[in-house]
Coordinates of C-alpha atoms and ligand atoms in Angstrom, one line a residue:
M1 CA 147.7 80.5 90.4
K2 CA 146.5 77.8 92.7
V3 CA 142.7 77.8 93.1
D4 CA 141.5 76.7 96.3
D5 CA 138.8 79.1 97.4
P6 CA 135.4 78.0 96.3
D7 CA 134.0 81.3 97.3
L8 CA 136.1 82.9 94.7
I9 CA 134.6 80.9 92.2
K10 CA 131.2 81.5 93.2
E11 CA 132.1 85.2 92.9
L12 CA 133.4 84.8 89.5
V13 CA 130.4 82.9 88.4
A14 CA 128.0 85.3 90.1
H15 CA 129.5 88.2 88.0
N16 CA 129.8 86.0 84.9
V17 CA 133.5 86.2 84.5
K18 CA 135.0 83.8 82.1
F19 CA 137.9 81.9 83.7
S20 CA 139.5 78.6 83.5
A21 CA 141.9 76.8 85.8
T22 CA 144.5 74.2 85.4
A23 CA 145.5 71.5 88.0
Q24 CA 148.9 72.0 89.8
N25 CA 150.7 69.4 91.7
G26 CA 148.3 68.2 94.4
A27 CA 145.3 70.3 93.2
G28 CA 144.1 67.6 91.2
Q29 CA 141.0 67.1 93.7
Y30 CA 140.0 70.6 93.2
L31 CA 139.9 70.4 89.5
Y32 CA 136.5 68.8 89.4
L33 CA 135.3 71.6 92.0
V34 CA 136.4 74.2 89.5
W35 CA 133.9 72.8 86.9
L36 CA 131.2 71.1 89.2
I37 CA 130.5 74.3 91.3
P38 CA 129.7 76.7 88.4
M39 CA 127.6 73.8 86.9
I40 CA 125.5 73.6 89.9
I41 CA 125.1 77.2 90.1
F42 CA 124.4 77.5 86.5
L43 CA 121.5 74.9 86.9
I44 CA 120.0 76.9 89.9
M45 CA 120.2 79.9 88.0
M46 CA 118.4 78.6 85.0
T47 CA 115.6 77.1 87.1
K48 CA 115.1 80.3 88.8
A49 CA 115.0 82.2 85.4
R50 CA 112.3 79.5 84.2
R51 CA 110.3 80.0 87.3
G52 CA 110.5 83.7 86.7
A53 CA 109.6 83.6 83.1
T54 CA 106.4 81.6 83.9
G55 CA 105.3 84.1 86.5
A56 CA 106.4 87.8 86.3
G57 CA 108.2 88.2 83.3
L58 CA 111.6 88.5 84.9
M59 CA 113.5 89.4 81.8
S60 CA 116.3 90.7 83.5
I61 CA 117.4 87.4 85.0
G62 CA 120.5 86.3 83.5
K63 CA 121.4 89.6 82.3
S64 CA 125.1 90.2 83.0
R65 CA 125.7 92.6 85.9
A66 CA 128.6 94.7 86.4
N67 CA 130.8 93.0 83.9
L68 CA 131.6 94.7 80.6
Y69 CA 129.6 93.2 77.9
I70 CA 130.9 93.8 74.2
D71 CA 128.9 93.1 71.1
K72 CA 130.6 93.9 67.7
D73 CA 127.5 93.8 66.0
T74 CA 124.2 93.5 68.1
G75 CA 122.1 92.5 64.9
V76 CA 119.2 94.3 66.4
T77 CA 117.3 96.9 64.1
F78 CA 114.5 99.4 64.8
D79 CA 112.2 96.7 63.3
D80 CA 112.7 94.9 66.6
V81 CA 111.4 97.5 68.6
A82 CA 107.7 98.4 68.3
G83 CA 105.4 100.8 69.9
V84 CA 107.9 103.5 71.0
D85 CA 107.8 105.6 67.7
E86 CA 108.7 108.9 69.3
A87 CA 111.7 107.5 71.0
K88 CA 112.9 105.9 67.8
E89 CA 112.5 109.1 66.1
E90 CA 114.7 111.1 68.6
L91 CA 117.2 108.3 68.3
K92 CA 117.6 108.3 64.6
E93 CA 119.6 111.6 65.1
V94 CA 122.2 109.5 67.1
I95 CA 122.3 107.0 64.5
D96 CA 123.1 109.7 62.0
Y97 CA 125.8 111.4 64.2
L98 CA 127.5 107.8 64.4
Q99 CA 127.4 107.6 60.7
N100 CA 128.3 110.9 59.4
P101 CA 130.1 112.8 62.4
Q102 CA 131.7 115.0 59.8
K103 CA 128.4 116.4 58.7
Y104 CA 127.5 117.7 61.9
Q105 CA 130.9 119.1 62.9
R106 CA 131.5 120.9 59.7
L107 CA 130.0 124.1 61.1
G108 CA 131.4 123.8 64.5
G109 CA 128.5 122.0 66.3
K110 CA 129.0 119.6 69.2
I111 CA 127.7 116.2 68.9
P112 CA 125.9 115.3 72.0
K113 CA 127.8 112.8 74.6
G114 CA 124.9 111.3 76.6
V115 CA 121.5 110.4 75.9
L116 CA 119.3 109.3 78.8
L117 CA 116.3 106.8 78.1
V118 CA 113.7 107.2 80.9
G119 CA 111.0 104.8 81.3
P120 CA 109.4 101.9 83.3
T121 CA 111.4 98.7 83.5
G122 CA 110.7 96.3 80.5
T123 CA 109.6 98.9 77.9
G124 CA 112.5 98.3 75.4
K125 CA 115.3 100.8 76.8
T126 CA 118.1 98.1 76.5
L127 CA 116.6 97.0 73.2
L128 CA 116.5 100.5 71.7
A129 CA 120.0 101.1 72.7
K130 CA 121.1 97.8 70.7
A131 CA 119.1 98.9 67.9
V132 CA 120.9 102.2 67.6
A133 CA 124.1 100.3 67.6
G134 CA 122.7 97.7 65.3
E135 CA 121.4 100.4 62.8
A136 CA 124.6 102.4 63.0
K137 CA 126.7 99.2 62.6
V138 CA 128.9 100.1 65.3
P139 CA 130.0 97.9 68.3
F140 CA 127.8 98.0 71.6
F141 CA 129.5 98.2 74.9
S142 CA 127.1 97.6 77.9
I143 CA 127.5 97.6 81.6
S144 CA 125.1 97.9 84.4
G145 CA 125.0 100.4 87.2
S146 CA 123.9 98.2 89.7
G147 CA 126.8 95.8 89.6
F148 CA 129.1 98.5 90.6
V149 CA 127.4 98.7 94.1
E150 CA 128.8 95.5 95.3
M151 CA 132.4 96.0 94.1
F152 CA 135.4 96.1 96.1
V153 CA 137.1 99.7 96.4
G154 CA 138.7 100.8 93.4
V155 CA 137.3 98.2 91.3
G156 CA 134.4 100.3 89.8
A157 CA 136.2 103.2 88.9
A158 CA 138.8 101.3 87.2
R159 CA 136.2 99.4 85.3
V160 CA 134.9 102.6 84.2
R161 CA 138.3 103.7 83.2
D162 CA 138.9 100.5 81.3
L163 CA 135.4 100.6 79.6
F164 CA 136.1 104.1 78.0
A165 CA 139.7 103.1 77.1
Q166 CA 138.2 100.1 75.2
A167 CA 135.5 102.0 73.5
Q168 CA 137.6 104.7 72.2
E169 CA 139.8 102.3 70.6
K170 CA 136.7 100.8 68.9
A171 CA 135.0 104.2 68.1
P172 CA 132.5 104.8 66.6
C173 CA 130.7 103.0 69.1
I174 CA 127.8 103.0 71.6
I175 CA 128.4 102.7 75.4
F176 CA 125.2 101.7 77.2
I177 CA 124.9 102.0 81.0
D178 CA 121.9 100.2 82.3
E179 CA 120.2 101.1 85.8
I180 CA 122.5 104.3 85.9
D181 CA 120.5 105.2 88.9
A182 CA 122.0 102.6 91.0
L183 CA 125.3 104.5 90.4
G184 CA 124.2 108.0 90.0
K185 CA 121.9 108.4 93.1
V186 CA 121.8 111.8 94.4
R187 CA 124.8 111.8 96.8
A188 CA 123.5 113.4 99.9
A189 CA 120.5 111.2 99.8
A190 CA 122.2 107.8 99.8
P191 CA 122.1 106.1 103.1
I192 CA 125.4 105.7 104.8
S193 CA 126.4 102.0 104.2
G194 CA 128.8 99.8 102.5
G195 CA 129.4 100.2 99.0
H196 CA 128.3 103.8 99.1
E197 CA 131.9 105.3 98.9
E198 CA 132.7 103.0 96.0
R199 CA 129.7 104.0 94.2
E200 CA 130.7 107.7 94.7
N201 CA 134.1 107.0 93.3
T202 CA 132.6 105.2 90.3
L203 CA 130.4 107.9 89.8
N204 CA 133.2 110.3 89.8
Q205 CA 135.1 108.5 87.6
L206 CA 132.3 108.3 85.2
L207 CA 131.8 112.0 85.1
V208 CA 135.7 112.4 84.6
E209 CA 135.7 110.0 81.7
M210 CA 132.6 111.9 80.2
D211 CA 134.1 115.2 80.4
G212 CA 137.4 113.8 79.0
F213 CA 136.4 112.0 76.0
D214 CA 136.1 113.5 72.5
T215 CA 132.8 113.0 70.6
R216 CA 134.6 113.5 67.5
K217 CA 135.8 110.1 67.9
G218 CA 132.2 109.0 67.7
V219 CA 131.4 107.4 71.1
I220 CA 128.0 108.2 72.3
L221 CA 126.8 107.1 75.5
L222 CA 123.5 106.0 76.2
A223 CA 122.0 105.2 79.8
A224 CA 118.7 103.9 81.0
T225 CA 116.8 104.6 84.3
N226 CA 113.4 104.1 85.5
R227 CA 113.9 106.6 88.3
P228 CA 115.3 109.8 86.8
E229 CA 114.1 111.9 89.9
T230 CA 116.9 110.0 91.9
L231 CA 119.6 110.9 89.6
D232 CA 122.5 113.1 90.6
T233 CA 122.1 116.4 89.0
A234 CA 125.9 116.4 87.9
L235 CA 125.0 113.7 85.6
L236 CA 122.4 115.7 83.8
R237 CA 124.5 118.7 83.0
P238 CA 125.0 120.0 79.6
G239 CA 127.8 117.9 78.1
R240 CA 126.8 114.9 80.0
F241 CA 123.3 113.3 79.7
D242 CA 121.8 116.6 78.7
R243 CA 119.3 114.7 76.3
H244 CA 116.4 112.7 77.6
V245 CA 114.3 110.4 75.6
L246 CA 110.9 109.0 77.1
V247 CA 110.4 105.5 76.7
D248 CA 106.8 105.1 77.9
R249 CA 104.4 102.2 78.2
P250 CA 102.9 101.2 74.8
D251 CA 99.3 102.1 74.1
I252 CA 97.0 99.7 72.4
K253 CA 98.5 100.1 69.0
G254 CA 101.9 99.9 70.2
R255 CA 101.2 96.8 72.1
E256 CA 99.7 95.3 68.8
D257 CA 102.9 96.2 67.0
I258 CA 105.2 94.8 69.7
L259 CA 103.1 91.4 69.5
K260 CA 103.5 91.3 65.9
V261 CA 107.4 91.5 66.6
H262 CA 107.4 88.6 68.7
C263 CA 104.9 86.5 66.9
K264 CA 107.2 86.7 63.8
N265 CA 108.8 83.3 64.7
V266 CA 105.8 81.7 66.3
K267 CA 103.4 79.5 64.4
L268 CA 100.1 81.0 65.1
G269 CA 96.9 79.4 64.8
K270 CA 94.1 80.8 62.4
D271 CA 91.9 82.0 65.1
V272 CA 94.6 84.4 66.6
D273 CA 93.5 88.1 66.5
I274 CA 96.4 90.2 67.6
K275 CA 94.4 93.2 68.2
I276 CA 92.2 91.3 70.8
I277 CA 95.5 90.4 72.5
A278 CA 96.4 94.1 72.6
A279 CA 93.2 95.0 74.0
R280 CA 93.4 92.5 76.7
T281 CA 96.7 93.8 77.9
P282 CA 96.5 97.2 79.1
G283 CA 99.5 98.4 81.1
F284 CA 101.8 95.5 79.8
V285 CA 105.3 96.8 78.7
G286 CA 107.2 95.1 75.8
A287 CA 108.8 92.6 78.1
D288 CA 105.4 91.5 79.4
L289 CA 104.1 91.0 75.9
A290 CA 107.2 89.1 74.8
N291 CA 106.8 86.8 77.9
V292 CA 102.9 86.3 76.9
V293 CA 103.9 85.1 73.4
N294 CA 106.7 82.8 74.6
E295 CA 104.5 81.5 77.4
A296 CA 101.8 80.7 75.1
A297 CA 104.0 79.0 72.7
L298 CA 105.3 76.7 75.4
L299 CA 101.7 76.0 76.6
A300 CA 100.7 75.1 73.2
A301 CA 103.8 72.9 72.6
R302 CA 103.2 71.1 76.1
V303 CA 99.8 69.8 75.0
G304 CA 101.1 68.9 71.7
K305 CA 99.4 71.4 69.5
D306 CA 100.9 72.3 66.1
A307 CA 100.0 76.0 66.4
V308 CA 99.5 78.6 69.1
G309 CA 95.8 79.4 69.3
M310 CA 93.9 82.1 71.0
D311 CA 93.4 79.8 74.0
S312 CA 96.9 79.5 74.8
L313 CA 97.6 83.1 74.3
E314 CA 94.6 83.8 76.7
E315 CA 96.1 81.5 79.3
A316 CA 99.4 83.1 78.9
I317 CA 97.9 86.4 79.6
N318 CA 96.2 85.1 82.8
R319 CA 99.6 83.8 83.9
V320 CA 101.3 86.9 83.2
V321 CA 98.8 89.0 84.8
A322 CA 98.8 86.8 88.0
G323 CA 102.5 87.5 88.2
L324 CA 102.2 91.2 87.8
E325 CA 99.3 91.5 90.1
K326 CA 101.7 90.1 92.7
K327 CA 103.8 93.1 91.9
K328 CA 100.7 95.5 91.9
K329 CA 101.4 96.6 88.4
V330 CA 98.2 95.7 86.4
M331 CA 95.0 97.7 86.8
S332 CA 91.7 96.1 87.3
K333 CA 88.9 96.7 84.9
K334 CA 87.2 98.6 87.6
E335 CA 90.1 100.7 88.3
Q336 CA 90.4 101.4 84.6
E337 CA 86.9 102.5 84.5
I338 CA 87.3 104.9 87.2
I339 CA 90.4 106.4 85.7
A340 CA 88.8 106.8 82.4
Y341 CA 86.0 108.8 83.9
H342 CA 88.2 110.8 86.0
E343 CA 90.4 111.9 83.0
S344 CA 87.3 112.5 81.1
G345 CA 86.0 114.8 83.6
H346 CA 89.3 116.9 83.5
A347 CA 89.2 117.0 79.8
L348 CA 85.5 118.0 79.4
V349 CA 85.8 120.7 82.1
A350 CA 88.9 121.9 80.5
E351 CA 87.1 122.2 77.2
S352 CA 84.0 123.9 78.7
V353 CA 85.6 126.7 80.6
P354 CA 87.0 129.6 78.7
G355 CA 90.2 130.2 80.6
A356 CA 91.7 126.8 80.8
D357 CA 94.5 125.5 78.5
K358 CA 93.2 123.3 75.6
V359 CA 93.5 119.6 76.0
H360 CA 96.3 118.2 73.8
R361 CA 95.8 114.6 74.8
V362 CA 93.8 112.3 77.4
S363 CA 95.3 109.0 78.3
I364 CA 94.5 106.3 80.8
I365 CA 98.0 104.5 80.3
P366 CA 99.9 104.9 83.4
R367 CA 102.5 107.8 82.6
G368 CA 105.9 107.0 83.8
I369 CA 106.1 105.4 87.2
S370 CA 103.4 106.7 89.4
A371 CA 100.5 108.7 88.0
L372 CA 97.4 106.6 86.8
G373 CA 96.2 108.4 83.8
Y374 CA 96.8 111.9 82.5
T375 CA 95.2 114.8 80.7
L376 CA 97.7 117.0 79.3
Q377 CA 96.9 120.5 78.5
L378 CA 99.0 122.7 76.3
P379 CA 98.8 126.6 76.9
T380 CA 98.0 128.4 73.6
E381 CA 100.2 131.2 74.4
D382 CA 102.8 131.9 77.3
R383 CA 101.0 133.6 80.2
Y384 CA 102.5 135.8 82.9
L385 CA 99.3 137.1 84.3
L386 CA 96.2 135.4 85.1
T387 CA 92.9 136.9 86.0
R388 CA 90.5 135.8 88.7
S389 CA 88.4 134.1 86.2
E390 CA 91.0 132.1 84.9
L391 CA 92.3 131.0 88.1
L392 CA 88.9 129.8 88.8
D393 CA 88.7 127.9 85.6
R394 CA 92.0 126.1 86.3
L395 CA 90.7 125.3 89.6
A396 CA 87.7 123.8 87.9
V397 CA 89.6 121.6 85.6
F398 CA 91.5 120.2 88.6
L399 CA 88.3 119.4 90.3
G400 CA 86.8 117.8 87.1
G401 CA 88.3 114.4 87.7
R402 CA 86.9 113.8 91.1
V403 CA 83.6 115.3 90.2
A404 CA 83.1 112.8 87.5
E405 CA 83.8 110.0 89.7
E406 CA 81.1 111.4 92.2
I407 CA 78.7 111.7 89.5
I408 CA 79.1 108.5 87.8
F409 CA 80.0 106.1 90.9
N410 CA 78.5 107.9 93.6
E411 CA 81.8 107.4 95.3
V412 CA 85.3 109.0 95.1
S413 CA 88.7 107.2 95.0
T414 CA 92.0 108.3 96.2
G415 CA 93.1 109.1 92.6
A416 CA 92.2 112.7 93.0
Q417 CA 94.6 113.5 95.9
N418 CA 97.2 115.5 93.9
D419 CA 94.4 117.4 91.9
L420 CA 92.8 118.4 95.2
E421 CA 96.2 119.4 96.4
R422 CA 96.6 121.7 93.5
A423 CA 93.1 122.9 93.6
T424 CA 93.4 123.9 97.2
D425 CA 96.8 125.7 96.4
I426 CA 95.2 127.8 93.7
A427 CA 92.3 128.6 96.0
M428 CA 94.9 129.4 98.8
S429 CA 96.9 131.7 96.6
M430 CA 94.0 133.5 95.4
V431 CA 93.0 134.5 99.0
R432 CA 96.2 135.0 100.6
E433 CA 98.4 136.2 98.0
Y434 CA 96.4 137.9 95.1
G435 CA 93.7 139.4 97.2
M436 CA 91.2 138.1 95.2
S437 CA 88.6 137.3 98.0
E438 CA 85.9 139.5 98.2
K439 CA 85.4 139.3 101.9
L440 CA 88.9 140.0 102.7
G441 CA 89.7 142.5 100.1
P442 CA 92.9 143.4 98.2
M443 CA 95.4 142.4 101.0
T444 CA 97.9 139.5 101.3
F445 CA 98.3 137.2 104.0
Q446 CA 101.3 135.3 103.7
N447 CA 101.3 133.8 106.9
G448 CA 97.7 132.5 106.8
R449 CA 98.2 129.3 108.5
K450 CA 101.4 129.5 110.2
P451 CA 101.9 126.4 112.1
L452 CA 101.3 124.3 109.2
F453 CA 103.0 126.2 106.4
V454 CA 106.1 127.6 107.9
E455 CA 107.5 124.2 107.9
L456 CA 106.5 123.9 104.0
G457 CA 108.8 126.9 103.3
Y458 CA 106.2 129.6 103.4
R459 CA 107.6 133.1 104.0
S460 CA 106.9 134.2 107.4
G461 CA 105.5 137.5 107.2
R462 CA 102.8 139.6 109.1
E463 CA 101.2 137.9 112.2
V464 CA 97.6 137.1 111.2
S465 CA 94.8 137.1 114.0
D466 CA 93.0 134.0 114.7
E467 CA 89.8 135.7 113.4
V468 CA 91.4 136.7 110.1
S469 CA 93.0 133.3 109.8
K470 CA 89.5 131.7 110.2
D471 CA 88.1 134.0 107.5
I472 CA 91.0 132.9 105.3
D473 CA 89.9 129.4 105.6
N474 CA 86.3 130.2 105.1
E475 CA 87.2 132.0 102.0
V476 CA 89.3 129.3 100.6
K477 CA 86.6 126.8 101.4
K478 CA 83.9 128.9 99.6
I479 CA 85.9 129.1 96.5
I480 CA 86.5 125.4 96.4
F481 CA 82.9 124.5 97.1
D482 CA 81.6 127.1 94.5
T483 CA 83.8 125.8 91.9
H484 CA 82.8 122.2 92.9
T485 CA 79.1 123.0 92.3
R486 CA 79.9 124.8 89.1
V487 CA 81.9 121.7 87.9
K488 CA 79.2 119.4 88.8
N489 CA 76.6 121.4 86.9
I490 CA 78.8 121.4 83.9
L491 CA 79.4 117.6 84.0
L492 CA 75.8 116.9 84.8
E493 CA 74.8 118.8 81.9
K494 CA 77.1 117.0 79.7
K495 CA 76.9 113.7 81.3
D496 CA 76.2 111.8 78.1
R497 CA 79.4 113.3 76.7
L498 CA 81.2 112.2 79.7
Q499 CA 80.0 108.7 79.3
T500 CA 80.8 108.6 75.4
L501 CA 84.4 109.9 76.1
A502 CA 85.1 107.7 79.1
K503 CA 83.8 104.6 77.0
L504 CA 86.1 105.5 74.1
L505 CA 88.9 106.1 76.4
M506 CA 88.6 102.6 77.9
E507 CA 88.5 101.3 74.3
K508 CA 91.4 103.3 72.9
E509 CA 93.2 104.5 75.9
V510 CA 94.3 107.5 74.3
I511 CA 92.3 110.3 72.7
E512 CA 94.0 113.2 71.0
G513 CA 92.7 116.8 71.5
V514 CA 91.2 117.2 67.9
E515 CA 89.4 114.0 68.4
L516 CA 88.3 114.9 71.8
R517 CA 86.8 118.3 70.6
K518 CA 84.9 116.5 67.8
I519 CA 83.3 114.3 70.4
I520 CA 82.5 117.3 72.7
S521 CA 81.1 119.4 70.2
G522 CA 79.3 116.6 68.5
N523 CA 75.5 115.9 68.2
I524 CA 74.7 117.2 71.4
P525 CA 74.0 121.0 71.2
G526 CA 74.2 123.6 73.9
S527 CA 77.4 124.7 75.5
I528 CA 78.0 125.9 79.1
K529 CA 77.9 129.6 79.3
E530 CA 79.5 131.5 82.3
Ligands
ADP1 P1 114.3 97.7 79.7 O1 115.6 97.8 79.2 O2 113.6 99.1 79.3 O3 114.0 97.3 80.9 P2 114.4 95.6 77.6 O4 115.0 96.3 76.5 O5 115.5 95.0 78.5 O6 113.6 96.8 78.6 O7 113.2 94.8 77.2 C1 113.2 93.4 77.4 C2 112.9 92.4 76.2 O8 111.2 92.7 76.2 C3 113.3 92.8 75.1 O9 114.4 92.2 74.9 C4 112.3 92.4 74.2 O10 112.3 91.0 73.8 C5 111.0 92.8 74.8 N1 110.6 94.3 74.6 C6 110.5 95.3 75.3 N2 110.1 96.4 74.9 C7 109.8 96.1 73.6 C8 109.4 96.9 72.4 N3 109.2 98.0 72.5 N4 109.5 96.1 71.2 C9 109.7 94.7 71.0 N5 110.1 94.2 72.3 C10 110.3 94.6 73.4
ZN2 ZN1 93.2 113.9 87.9

């Protein structure tokens, strides 16, 4: 075929398609173009990638997009992935399926088809998928969801068919779909634009293939997303991606382990203390840490050092932080402190009131994508009924975060917005639905604040007079204010423990329930009585 369209070449290069060309009569002058243009584009891409690497840790640059990528042996093992022990544990099962499919099918069980890896970018989802293939010693097929969006009509679906056909031939194997959200966005929510229809076709083809293929042959799909909430539910149904594995940001210990992995092939100076580097990098994901080590090695080499010292690592951290700050992904020291007190407030109140669920874990590591820190409470038993005092205790826990901020900083932040919403919800339900207000008595007022709540899906019920509506507001207010005072008293009385807890949390980032209770019940006698 005669190649005389430079755009075609650009397309091919942009998608990393391998191609070659031969000169035909008269096409001689094009031959050098065929090689020159890709060379120039390649150079531009390399410079960009380098620039990205100094700044923001753009590990994904240069990753192949929609094109299929096959690796007969990834060579990656679980030792290469650190700080995500829970995810590894869950994926071990997948390895076992791939290695011993008969063992599981013997009793008629069905091997899972799809596992969805959920977590922020750069936490090692792709690496984990490769490690699963590497550990099971099976080929690794990978493809990225985002590349499909730009494809011509029919190409996406054909690619998917092709992918599955090839994978079945090479089974047992892993198929990895990166950024599956680009492909599997909720259909209705997608904007009407070009590429939309094609994405839907591709998604449908994927569903067809998933339903059609036989796990007995040993093909397991892994997919990654950092936006699980946007996924089309069709993808999550049983028999599709029905297993979800959280690949979260690493805690301080996890960061230390990841740094160790990446320092393996770097010549470190004697003064290097990896623990300190881990402590200096809260919020960093694996990709950021890999970037720090690499950047430090380059910095040290540039000035002619013969080992990577602490100074180079520190400077590398600053550079990576600067890049991340631009993207608003790092917490400042002050923010971290506020969050530590906020979460300690929740935890301390939860452990001080009788009717709240026990605290399982307190953390200031941003969980998932949006929340800042979190206090995880686990119910000790399943509950269907809650008493008035139990509801008040729960409300108290929600207010604990904000009150701690008030007490310590004399100021409040926006971090408590969701807590306040939930606290208000509880108070509102107590008054309007459960008849728990003394003043209004055992009556329900579903339609308390019509104009605002009708839209939010509240049932429209009996009309409520303006006067009652005012009473409802006042009662809700009273419940919140009383609880606020109560929480303030609890936390003021235990201020020393609040401080101990927050400081420890800043240092360790995560405190488990058992340890938390030790601290709370520690040296300081006296507990809150109701
Ligand atoms: P994701 O797929 O979650 O966006 P990747 O797997 O592409 O993240 O991570 C990019 C790179 O960052 C990896 O190739 C690896 O060098 C480094 N990395 C990320 N997470 C980890 C981890 N948990 N352990 C070791 N290295 C990691
Ligand atoms: Zn909170």
